[in-house]
Coordinates of C-alpha atoms in Angstrom, one line a residue:
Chain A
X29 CA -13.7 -17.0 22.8
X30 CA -12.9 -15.1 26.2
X31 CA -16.6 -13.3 26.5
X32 CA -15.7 -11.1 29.1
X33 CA -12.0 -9.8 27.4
X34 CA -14.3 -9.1 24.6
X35 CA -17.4 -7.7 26.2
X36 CA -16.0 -4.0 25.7
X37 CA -15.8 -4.4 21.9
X38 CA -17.6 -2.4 20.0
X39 CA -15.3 -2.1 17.0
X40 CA -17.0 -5.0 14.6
X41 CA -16.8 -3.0 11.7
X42 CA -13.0 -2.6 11.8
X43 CA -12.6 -6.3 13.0
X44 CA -14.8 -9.3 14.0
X45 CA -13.0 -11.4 17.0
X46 CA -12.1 -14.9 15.1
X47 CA -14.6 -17.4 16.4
X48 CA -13.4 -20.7 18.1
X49 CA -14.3 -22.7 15.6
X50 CA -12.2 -21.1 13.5
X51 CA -9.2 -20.8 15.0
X52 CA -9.5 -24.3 15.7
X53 CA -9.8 -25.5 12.6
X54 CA -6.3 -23.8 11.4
X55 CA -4.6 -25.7 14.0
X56 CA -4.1 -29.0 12.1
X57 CA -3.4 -27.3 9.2
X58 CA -0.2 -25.3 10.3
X59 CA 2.1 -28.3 10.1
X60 CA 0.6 -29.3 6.3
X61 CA 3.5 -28.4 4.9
X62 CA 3.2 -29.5 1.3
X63 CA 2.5 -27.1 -1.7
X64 CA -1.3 -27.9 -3.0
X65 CA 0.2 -26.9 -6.5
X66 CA 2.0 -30.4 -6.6
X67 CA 1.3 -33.6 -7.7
X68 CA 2.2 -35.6 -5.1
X69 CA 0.8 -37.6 -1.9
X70 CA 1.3 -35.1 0.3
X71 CA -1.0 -32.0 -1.0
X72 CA -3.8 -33.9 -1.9
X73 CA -4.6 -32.8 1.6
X74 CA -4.4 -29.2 0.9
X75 CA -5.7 -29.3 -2.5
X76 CA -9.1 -31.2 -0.6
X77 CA -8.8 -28.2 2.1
X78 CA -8.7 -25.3 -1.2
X79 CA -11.9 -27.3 -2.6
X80 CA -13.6 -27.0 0.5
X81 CA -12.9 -23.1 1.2
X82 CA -13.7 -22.3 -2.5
X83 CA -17.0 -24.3 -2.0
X84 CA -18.0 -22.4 1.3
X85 CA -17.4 -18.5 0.1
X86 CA -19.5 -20.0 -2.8
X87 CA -22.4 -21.2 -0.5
X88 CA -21.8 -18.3 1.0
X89 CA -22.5 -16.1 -1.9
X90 CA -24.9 -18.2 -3.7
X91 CA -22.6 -18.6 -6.8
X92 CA -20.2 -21.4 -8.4
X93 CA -16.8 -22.1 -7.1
X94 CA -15.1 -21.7 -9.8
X95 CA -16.3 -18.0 -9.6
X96 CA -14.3 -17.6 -6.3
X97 CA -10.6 -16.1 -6.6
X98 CA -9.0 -15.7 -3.5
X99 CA -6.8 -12.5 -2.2
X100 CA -5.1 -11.4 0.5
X101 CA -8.2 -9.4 1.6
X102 CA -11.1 -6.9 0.8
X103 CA -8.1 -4.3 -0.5
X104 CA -7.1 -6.4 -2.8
X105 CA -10.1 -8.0 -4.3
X106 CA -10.8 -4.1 -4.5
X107 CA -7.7 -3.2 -6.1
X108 CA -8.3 -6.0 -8.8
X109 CA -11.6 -5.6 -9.7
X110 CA -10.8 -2.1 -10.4
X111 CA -7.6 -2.4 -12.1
X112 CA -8.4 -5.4 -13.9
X113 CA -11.3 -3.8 -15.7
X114 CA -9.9 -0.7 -16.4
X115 CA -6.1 -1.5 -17.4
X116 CA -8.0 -3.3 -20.8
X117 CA -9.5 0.3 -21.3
X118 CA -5.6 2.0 -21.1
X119 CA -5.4 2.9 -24.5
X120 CA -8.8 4.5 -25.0
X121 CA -9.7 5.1 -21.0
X122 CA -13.1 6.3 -20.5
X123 CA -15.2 7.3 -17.3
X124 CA -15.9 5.3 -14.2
X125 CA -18.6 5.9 -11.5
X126 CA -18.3 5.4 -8.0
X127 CA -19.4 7.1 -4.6
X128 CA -17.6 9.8 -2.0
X129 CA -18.4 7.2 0.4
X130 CA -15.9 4.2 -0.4
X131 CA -13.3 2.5 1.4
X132 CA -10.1 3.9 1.0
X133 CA -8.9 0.8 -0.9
X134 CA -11.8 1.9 -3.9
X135 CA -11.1 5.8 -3.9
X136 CA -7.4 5.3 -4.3
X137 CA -7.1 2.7 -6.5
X138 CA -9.7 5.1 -8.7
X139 CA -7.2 8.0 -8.2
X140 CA -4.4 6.2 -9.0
X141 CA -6.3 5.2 -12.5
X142 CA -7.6 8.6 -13.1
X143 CA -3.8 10.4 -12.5
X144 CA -1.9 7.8 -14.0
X145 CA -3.8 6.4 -17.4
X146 CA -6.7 9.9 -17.7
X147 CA -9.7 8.3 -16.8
X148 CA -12.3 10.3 -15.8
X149 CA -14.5 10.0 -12.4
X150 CA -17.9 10.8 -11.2
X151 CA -17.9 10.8 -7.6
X152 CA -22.0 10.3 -6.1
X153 CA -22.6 12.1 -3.2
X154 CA -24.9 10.3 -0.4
X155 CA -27.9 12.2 0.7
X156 CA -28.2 13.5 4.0
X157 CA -29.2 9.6 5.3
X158 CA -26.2 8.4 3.4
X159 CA -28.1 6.9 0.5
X160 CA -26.8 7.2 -3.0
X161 CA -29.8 8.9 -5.1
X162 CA -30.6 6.4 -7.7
X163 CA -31.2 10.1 -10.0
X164 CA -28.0 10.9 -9.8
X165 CA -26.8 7.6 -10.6
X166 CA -28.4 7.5 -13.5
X167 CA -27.5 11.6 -14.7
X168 CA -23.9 10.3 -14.2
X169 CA -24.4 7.1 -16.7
X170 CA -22.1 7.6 -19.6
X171 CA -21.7 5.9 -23.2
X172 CA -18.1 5.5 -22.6
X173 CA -19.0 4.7 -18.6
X174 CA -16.4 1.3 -18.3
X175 CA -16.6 0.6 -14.3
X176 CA -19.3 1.1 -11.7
X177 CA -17.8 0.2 -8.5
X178 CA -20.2 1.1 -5.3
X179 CA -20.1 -0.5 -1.7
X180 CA -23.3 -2.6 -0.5
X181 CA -22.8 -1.5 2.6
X182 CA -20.9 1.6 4.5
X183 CA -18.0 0.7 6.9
X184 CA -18.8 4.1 9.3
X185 CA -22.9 4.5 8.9
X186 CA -24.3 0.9 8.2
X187 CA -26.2 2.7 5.8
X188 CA -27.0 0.0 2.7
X189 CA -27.4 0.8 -0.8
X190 CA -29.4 0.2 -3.3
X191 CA -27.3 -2.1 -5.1
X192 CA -30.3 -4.5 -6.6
X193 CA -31.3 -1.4 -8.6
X194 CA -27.9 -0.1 -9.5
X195 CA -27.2 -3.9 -11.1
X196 CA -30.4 -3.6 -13.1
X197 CA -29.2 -0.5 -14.5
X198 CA -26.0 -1.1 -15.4
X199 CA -26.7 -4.4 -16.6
X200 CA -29.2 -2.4 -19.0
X201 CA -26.1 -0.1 -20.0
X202 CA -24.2 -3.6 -20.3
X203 CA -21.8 -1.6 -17.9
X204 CA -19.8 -3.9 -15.3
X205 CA -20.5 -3.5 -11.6
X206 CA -18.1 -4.2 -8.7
X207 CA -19.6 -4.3 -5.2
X208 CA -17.5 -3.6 -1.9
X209 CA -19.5 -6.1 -0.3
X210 CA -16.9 -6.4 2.6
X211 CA -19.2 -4.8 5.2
X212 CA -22.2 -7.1 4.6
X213 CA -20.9 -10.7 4.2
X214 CA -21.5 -12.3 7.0
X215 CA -24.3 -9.4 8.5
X216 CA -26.9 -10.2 6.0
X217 CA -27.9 -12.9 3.2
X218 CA -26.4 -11.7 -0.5
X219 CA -26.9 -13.8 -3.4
X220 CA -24.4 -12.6 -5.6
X221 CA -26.1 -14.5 -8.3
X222 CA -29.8 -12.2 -7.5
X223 CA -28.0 -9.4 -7.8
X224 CA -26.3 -9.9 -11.1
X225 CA -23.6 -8.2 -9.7
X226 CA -20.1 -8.9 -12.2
X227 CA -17.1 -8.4 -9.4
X228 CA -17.5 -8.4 -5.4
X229 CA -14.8 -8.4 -2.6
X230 CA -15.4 -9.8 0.3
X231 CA -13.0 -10.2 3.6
X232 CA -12.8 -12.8 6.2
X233 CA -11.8 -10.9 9.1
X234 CA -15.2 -8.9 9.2
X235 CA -17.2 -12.3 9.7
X236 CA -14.9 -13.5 12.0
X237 CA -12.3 -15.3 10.0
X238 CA -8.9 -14.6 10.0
X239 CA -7.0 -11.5 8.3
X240 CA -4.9 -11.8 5.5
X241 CA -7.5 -13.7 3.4
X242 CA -10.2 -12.9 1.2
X243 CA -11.8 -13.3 -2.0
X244 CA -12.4 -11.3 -5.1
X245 CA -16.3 -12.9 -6.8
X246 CA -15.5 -12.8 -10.8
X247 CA -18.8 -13.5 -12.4
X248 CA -17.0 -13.8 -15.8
X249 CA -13.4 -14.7 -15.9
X250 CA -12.6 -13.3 -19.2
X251 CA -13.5 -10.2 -18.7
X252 CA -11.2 -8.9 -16.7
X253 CA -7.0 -9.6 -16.2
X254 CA -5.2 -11.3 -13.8
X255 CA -4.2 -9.5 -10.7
X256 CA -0.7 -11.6 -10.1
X257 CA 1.2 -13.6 -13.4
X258 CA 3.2 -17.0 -12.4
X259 CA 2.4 -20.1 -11.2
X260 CA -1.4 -20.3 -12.7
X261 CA -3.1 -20.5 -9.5
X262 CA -6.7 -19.4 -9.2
X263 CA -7.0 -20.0 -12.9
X264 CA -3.9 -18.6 -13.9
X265 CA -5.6 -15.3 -12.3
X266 CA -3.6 -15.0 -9.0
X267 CA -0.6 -17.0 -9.1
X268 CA 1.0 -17.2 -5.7
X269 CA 1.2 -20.2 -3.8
X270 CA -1.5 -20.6 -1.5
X271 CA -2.5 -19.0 2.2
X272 CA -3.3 -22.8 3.1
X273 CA -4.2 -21.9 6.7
X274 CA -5.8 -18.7 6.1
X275 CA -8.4 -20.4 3.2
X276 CA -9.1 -22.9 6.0
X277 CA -9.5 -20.3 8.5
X278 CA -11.9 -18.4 5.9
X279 CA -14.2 -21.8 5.0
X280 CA -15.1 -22.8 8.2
X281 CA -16.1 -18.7 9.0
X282 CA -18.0 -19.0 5.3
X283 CA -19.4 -22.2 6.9
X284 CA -20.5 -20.6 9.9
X285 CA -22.1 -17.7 8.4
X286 CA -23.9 -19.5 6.0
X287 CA -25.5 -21.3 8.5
X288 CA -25.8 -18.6 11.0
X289 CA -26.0 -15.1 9.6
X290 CA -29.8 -14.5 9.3
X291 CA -30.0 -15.5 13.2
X292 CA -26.5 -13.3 13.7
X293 CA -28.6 -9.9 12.4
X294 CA -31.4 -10.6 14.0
X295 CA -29.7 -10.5 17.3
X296 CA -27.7 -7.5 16.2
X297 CA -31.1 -5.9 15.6
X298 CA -32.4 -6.4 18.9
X299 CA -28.9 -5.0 20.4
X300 CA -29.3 -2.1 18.0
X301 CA -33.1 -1.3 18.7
X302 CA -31.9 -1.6 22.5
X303 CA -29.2 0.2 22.3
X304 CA -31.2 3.0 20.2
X305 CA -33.8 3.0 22.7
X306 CA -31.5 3.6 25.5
X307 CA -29.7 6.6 23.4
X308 CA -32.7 8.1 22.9
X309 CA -33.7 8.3 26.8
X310 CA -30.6 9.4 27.8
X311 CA -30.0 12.9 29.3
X312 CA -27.9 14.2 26.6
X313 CA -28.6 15.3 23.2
X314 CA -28.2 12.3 20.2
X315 CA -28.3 12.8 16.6
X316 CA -28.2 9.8 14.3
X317 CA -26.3 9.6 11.8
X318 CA -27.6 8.4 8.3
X319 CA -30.7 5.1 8.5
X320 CA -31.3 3.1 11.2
X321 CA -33.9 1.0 10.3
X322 CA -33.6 -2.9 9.6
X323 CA -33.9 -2.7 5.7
X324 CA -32.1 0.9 5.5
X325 CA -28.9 -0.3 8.1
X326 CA -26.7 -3.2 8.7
X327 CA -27.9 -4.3 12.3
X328 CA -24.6 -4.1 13.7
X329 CA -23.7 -0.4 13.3
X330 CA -24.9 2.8 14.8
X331 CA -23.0 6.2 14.3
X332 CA -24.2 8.7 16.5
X333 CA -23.3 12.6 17.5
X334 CA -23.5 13.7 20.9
X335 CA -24.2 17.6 21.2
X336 CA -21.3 18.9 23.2
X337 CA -19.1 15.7 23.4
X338 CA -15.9 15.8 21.3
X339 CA -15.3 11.7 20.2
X340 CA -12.0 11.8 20.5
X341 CA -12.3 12.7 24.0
X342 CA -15.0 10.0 24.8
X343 CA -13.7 7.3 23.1
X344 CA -10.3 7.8 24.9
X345 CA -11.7 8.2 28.3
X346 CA -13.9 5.0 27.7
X347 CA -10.7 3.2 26.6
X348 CA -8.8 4.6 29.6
X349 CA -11.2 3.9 32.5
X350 CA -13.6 1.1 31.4
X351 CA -11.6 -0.6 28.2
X352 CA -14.5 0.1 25.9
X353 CA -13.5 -0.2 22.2
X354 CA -15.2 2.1 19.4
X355 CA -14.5 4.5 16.4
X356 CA -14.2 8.0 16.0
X357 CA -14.9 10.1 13.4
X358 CA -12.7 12.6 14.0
X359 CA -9.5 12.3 15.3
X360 CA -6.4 14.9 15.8
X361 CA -3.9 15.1 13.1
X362 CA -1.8 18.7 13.7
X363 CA -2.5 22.1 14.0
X364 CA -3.0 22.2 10.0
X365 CA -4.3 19.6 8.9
X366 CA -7.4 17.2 10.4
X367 CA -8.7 13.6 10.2
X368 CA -12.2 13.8 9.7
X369 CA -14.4 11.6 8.3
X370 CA -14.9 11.9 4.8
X371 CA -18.3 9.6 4.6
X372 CA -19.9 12.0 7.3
X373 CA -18.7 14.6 5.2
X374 CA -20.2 13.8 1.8
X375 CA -23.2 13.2 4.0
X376 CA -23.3 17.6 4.2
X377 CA -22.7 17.1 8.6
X378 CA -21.9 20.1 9.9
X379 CA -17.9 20.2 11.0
X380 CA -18.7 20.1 15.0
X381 CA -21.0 16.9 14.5
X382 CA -18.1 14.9 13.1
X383 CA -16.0 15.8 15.7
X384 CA -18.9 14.8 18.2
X385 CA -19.2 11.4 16.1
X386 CA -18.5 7.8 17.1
X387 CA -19.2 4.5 15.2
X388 CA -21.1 1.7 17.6
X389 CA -20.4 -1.4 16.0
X390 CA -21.1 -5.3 17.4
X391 CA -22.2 -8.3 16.4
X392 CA -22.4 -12.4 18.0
X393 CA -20.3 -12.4 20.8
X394 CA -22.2 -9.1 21.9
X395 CA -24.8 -9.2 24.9
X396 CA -27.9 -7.3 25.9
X397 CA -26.3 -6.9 28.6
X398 CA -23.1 -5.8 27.1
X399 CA -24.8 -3.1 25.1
X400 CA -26.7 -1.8 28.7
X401 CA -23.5 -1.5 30.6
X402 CA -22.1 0.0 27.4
X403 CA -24.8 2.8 27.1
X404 CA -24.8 3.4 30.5
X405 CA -21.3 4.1 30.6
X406 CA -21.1 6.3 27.8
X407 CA -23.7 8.2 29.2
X408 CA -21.4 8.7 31.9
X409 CA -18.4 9.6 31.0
X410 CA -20.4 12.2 27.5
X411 CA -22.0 13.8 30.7
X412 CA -18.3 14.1 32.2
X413 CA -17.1 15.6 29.3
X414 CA -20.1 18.2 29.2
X415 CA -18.7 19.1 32.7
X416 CA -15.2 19.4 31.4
X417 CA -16.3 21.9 28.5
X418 CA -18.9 23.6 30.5
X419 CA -21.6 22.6 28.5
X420 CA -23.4 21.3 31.5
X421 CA -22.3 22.0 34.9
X422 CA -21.4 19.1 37.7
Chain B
X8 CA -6.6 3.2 36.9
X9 CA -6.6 0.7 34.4
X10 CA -4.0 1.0 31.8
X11 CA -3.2 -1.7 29.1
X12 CA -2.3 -2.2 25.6
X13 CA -5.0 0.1 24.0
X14 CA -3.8 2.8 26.2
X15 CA -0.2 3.2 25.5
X16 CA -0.7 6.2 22.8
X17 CA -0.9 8.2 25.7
X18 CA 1.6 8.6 28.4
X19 CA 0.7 8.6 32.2
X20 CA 1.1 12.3 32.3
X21 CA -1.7 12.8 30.1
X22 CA -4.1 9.9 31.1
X23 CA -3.9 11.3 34.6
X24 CA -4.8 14.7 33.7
X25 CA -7.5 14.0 31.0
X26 CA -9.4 11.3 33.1
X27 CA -8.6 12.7 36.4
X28 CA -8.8 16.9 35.7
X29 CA -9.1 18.2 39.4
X30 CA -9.0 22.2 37.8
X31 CA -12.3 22.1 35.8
X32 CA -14.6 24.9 37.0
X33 CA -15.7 28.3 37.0
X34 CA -14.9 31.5 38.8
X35 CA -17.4 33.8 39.5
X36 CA -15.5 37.0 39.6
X37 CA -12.5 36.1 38.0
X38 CA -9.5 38.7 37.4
X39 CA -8.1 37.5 33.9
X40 CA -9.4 35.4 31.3
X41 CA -7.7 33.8 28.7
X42 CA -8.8 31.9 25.3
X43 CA -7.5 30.0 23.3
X44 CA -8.9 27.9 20.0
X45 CA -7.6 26.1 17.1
X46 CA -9.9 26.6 14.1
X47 CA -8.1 23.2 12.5
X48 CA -8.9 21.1 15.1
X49 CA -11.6 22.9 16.4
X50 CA -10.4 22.9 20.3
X51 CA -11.3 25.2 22.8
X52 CA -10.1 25.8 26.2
X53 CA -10.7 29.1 28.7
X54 CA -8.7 29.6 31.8
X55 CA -10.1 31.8 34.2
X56 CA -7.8 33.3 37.0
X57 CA -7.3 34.7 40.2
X58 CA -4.2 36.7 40.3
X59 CA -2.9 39.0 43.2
X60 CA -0.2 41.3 43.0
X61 CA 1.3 39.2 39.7
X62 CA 1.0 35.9 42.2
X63 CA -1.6 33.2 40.2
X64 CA -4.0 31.8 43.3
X65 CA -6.4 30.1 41.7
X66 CA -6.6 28.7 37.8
X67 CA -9.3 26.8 36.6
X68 CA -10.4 25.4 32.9
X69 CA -13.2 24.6 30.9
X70 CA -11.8 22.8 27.3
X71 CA -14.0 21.0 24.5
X72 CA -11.0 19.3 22.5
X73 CA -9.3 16.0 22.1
X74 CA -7.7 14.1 25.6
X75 CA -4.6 15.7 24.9
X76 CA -5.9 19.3 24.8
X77 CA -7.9 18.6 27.9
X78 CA -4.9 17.1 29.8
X79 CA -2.8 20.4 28.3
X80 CA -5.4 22.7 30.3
X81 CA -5.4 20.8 33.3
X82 CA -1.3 21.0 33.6
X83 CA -1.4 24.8 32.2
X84 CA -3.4 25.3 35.3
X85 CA -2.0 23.0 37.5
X86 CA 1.3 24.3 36.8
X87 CA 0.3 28.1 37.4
X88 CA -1.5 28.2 40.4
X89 CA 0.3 29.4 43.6
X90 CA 3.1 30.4 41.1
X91 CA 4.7 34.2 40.7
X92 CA 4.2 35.4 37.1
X93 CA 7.5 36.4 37.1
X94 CA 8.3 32.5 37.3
X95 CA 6.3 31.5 35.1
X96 CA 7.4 34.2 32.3
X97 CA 11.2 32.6 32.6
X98 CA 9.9 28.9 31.6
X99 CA 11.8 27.9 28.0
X100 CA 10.4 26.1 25.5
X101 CA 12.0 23.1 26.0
X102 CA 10.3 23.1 29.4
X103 CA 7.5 24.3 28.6
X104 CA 7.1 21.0 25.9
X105 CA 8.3 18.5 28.5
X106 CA 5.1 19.4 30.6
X107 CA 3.3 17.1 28.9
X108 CA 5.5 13.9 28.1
X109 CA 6.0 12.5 25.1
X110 CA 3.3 12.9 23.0
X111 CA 2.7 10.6 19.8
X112 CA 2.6 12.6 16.3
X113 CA -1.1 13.5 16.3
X114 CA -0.7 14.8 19.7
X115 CA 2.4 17.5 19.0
X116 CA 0.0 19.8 18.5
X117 CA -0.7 20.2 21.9
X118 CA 2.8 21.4 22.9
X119 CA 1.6 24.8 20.3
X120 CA -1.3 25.1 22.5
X121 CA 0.4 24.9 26.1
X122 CA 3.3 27.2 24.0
X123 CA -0.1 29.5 23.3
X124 CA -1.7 29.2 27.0
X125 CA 1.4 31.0 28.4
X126 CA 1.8 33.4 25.7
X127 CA -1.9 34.2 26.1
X128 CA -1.0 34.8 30.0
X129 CA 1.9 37.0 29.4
X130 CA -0.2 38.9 26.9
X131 CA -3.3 39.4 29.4
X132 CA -0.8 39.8 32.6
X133 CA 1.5 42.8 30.9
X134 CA -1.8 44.2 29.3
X135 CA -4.2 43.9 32.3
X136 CA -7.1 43.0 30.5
X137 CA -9.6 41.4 32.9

């Protein structure tokens, strides 16, 4: 990996940089041309490769391979476990519960349920910290509840949920759970098994695998349909002839984050206690937004406010002049209708702070010293634009 | 100035007037004032002016808003100073949108605001408001 081309990436959370190791191990792969659903000499090679990736996201995960369908990615493996459950419920469709905070890939694959077949929906709002309240949770538990489907993790804040306790419950209610888990694998340890969680998505570009490829965790195969009908691959599940170089991509970044990812967050938490540190000495006015502790937060993320300093504007002049890379959240649209971020939102943050927001996120390839030079030069450049709107005069 | 890949929403037009905007300031006694502020977006810019006998000397900006916006109040002035109202009040449209370059979707917008800035100026000129 070129450290320095990446040392002003701070976008983890939309993409992780694919690690050496993995893109060399896809290499030998791109000229095994034979289809693993054969019988003949030549796939045994990619049949051996499938085995091994199934085997790793199930180290991974703590689980059993033969729980571990693969997708094309965390949308998909989204899109399934939520259509899967609730297309059995067509004829007699009943109430689902998720959160305002989901990736889009959740909310409108929920919508699409609820205007096309009349499901019904309660949406949980995050507290002010970004936390579902496990009260409300619980008030919106229904008799004829059929899917719970909430993320362990949030893609803008960090913020983690309380998933353990959500499982218990709905297990209780014998209600199936689906976790967004694509924002965690890979940051922290999740045994899938623990959890007693039924369905969990999971995508190999955020822990520095490839794109294109993920998996959909299916705790009980028959209790949910298949996603794609035809060749029986994936247990008849997901027919489609197989990503071959994308799966090996995917195993050896399952490998590496099995072996690695408790030492990966606790150098993301030093970065992010630095980095917090930093924020909080310099000479402009911060406001965190949602946790920030170790349990509360992935390590990796911070989404901060600056009083006076419009995102857009900083992240484009960090982009421009130093080739920092981070998220917004807010971002121009036209004069009549605006991008703003609806997790910040259901969080009750006043308009101007979303427009003043930006999402920090890093991870391994990310330096001490690349968070300092960072700070310092976002620092810079917020102060420039306090200059520019007259909030502080140069 | 660096320009690469990650760069190319925005033209060199607007880079050089967002990351480079030489009319930011104040005037202490300034003889118009104009306002502008899109309660979608939420930008803001003020232009403060020194005008004499309809002739703009001196334009200067202060604008909380996206780079576009910014780069839009930096031209606006830019474009003003040392120029005859009169001048200024014949500029089309058309012109008046090719100020800024060519903009991506999300950044049209900004052509309504520069549209706005010189509307705002004829307004406060023929009125003379200070």
């Amino acid at each position: 990996m070129d450290q320095q081309h990446i040392s002003g990436y701070f976008d983890y959370n939309a993409t992780t940089p694919i690690s050496d190791e993995v893109a060399q191990s896809m290499i030998p792969v791109l000229t095994q041309f034979a289809n693993p659903s054969s019988s003949n000499s030549y796939s045994i090679l990619c049949k051996s490769a499938i085995v091994e990736a199934r085997e790793q996201i199930a180290r991974l995960i703590n689980t059993k391979k033969e729980k571990v369908f693969f997708t094309s990615g965390g949308s998909e493996a989204n899109n399934w476990a939520i259509k899967g459950v609730l297309l059995q419920h067509i004829k007699k469709p009943g109430h689902i519960i998720t959160t305002a905070i989901e990736h889009a890939s959740v909310l409108d694959t929920i919508r699409y349920c609820v205007e096309s077949f009349g499901f019904e929906v309660t949406y949980l709002k995050p507290d002010e910290q970004g936390v579902i309240r496990l009260k409300d949770f619980q008030d919106a538990l229904r008799a004829d509840t059929q899917l719970i489907s909430i993320m362990y993790a949030n893609n803008e804040t960090g913020v983690i949920q309380p998933i353990e306790i959500i499982s218990r419950l709905a297990k209780e209610k014998n209600i199936p759970l689906h976790v967004d888990a694509v924002q965690v694998i890979g940051k922290r340890k999740v045994d899938v098994e623990s959890l007693n969680i039924n369905y969990l998505s999971i995508s190999a570009h955020k822990f520095y695998g490839p794109k294109g490829v993920g998996c959909l965790y299916i705790k009980d195969v028959n209790s949910i349909g298949p996603l794609i009908h035809g060749g029986g691959q994936e247990q008849s599940m997901r027919s489609g002839t197989e990503n071959l170089v994308a799966l090996v991509g995917m195993s050896k970044a399952a490998q590496e984050a099995s072996l690695n990812v408790a030492q990966w967050d606790k150098d993301n938490w030093q970065c992010k206690q630095h980095m917090i540190n930093l924020l909080k000495l310099a000479p402009i006015e911060i406001k965190f937004n949602g946790h920030i502790g170790f349990a509360a937060a992935l390590s990796n993320t911070l989404n901060i406010s600056i009083k006076g300093v419009r995102g857009e504007a900083l992240a484009a002049r960090m982009e421009m002049l130093h080739n920092y890379i981070f998220s917004i959240g807010s971002a121009c649209s036209n004069n009549k209708t605006k991008k703003s971020s609806h997790v910040l939102q259901a969080m009750s943050m006043q308009e101007e702070d979303i427009q003043n927001s930006i999402r920090i996120s890093f991870g391994r390839f990310t330096s001490i010293q690349a968070v300092e030079k960072f700070i310092e030069t976002l620092i810079i450049e917020a102060q420039k634009l306090l200059i520019i709107s007259g909030s502080r005069h140069g | 100035m660096k320009k690469d890949i990650g760069t190319l929403m925005y033209n060199d037009i607007i880079i050089k007037n967002f990351t480079e905007p030489h009319n930011v300031g104040d005037l202490e006694s300034a003889d118009y004032e104009i306002e502008i502020g899109n309660p979608v977006c939420g930008d803001r810019i003020k232009v403060q002016l020194l005008v004499t006998d309809k002739v703009i000397n001196k334009a200067v900006f202060r604008a909380w808003g996206c780079a576009t916006s910014v780069a839009t109040a930096n031209i606006f002035c830019s474009s003003i100073a040392g120029e005859a109202y009169d001048n200024i009040s014949q500029r089309q449209p058309l012109e008046i949108g090719q100020m800024l370059g060519e903009l991506e979707p999300s950044q049209q917008h900004c052509v309504e605001i520069l549209v706005e800035l010189h509307q705002k100026l004829a307004d406060t000129i023929s009125s003379g408001v200070v």
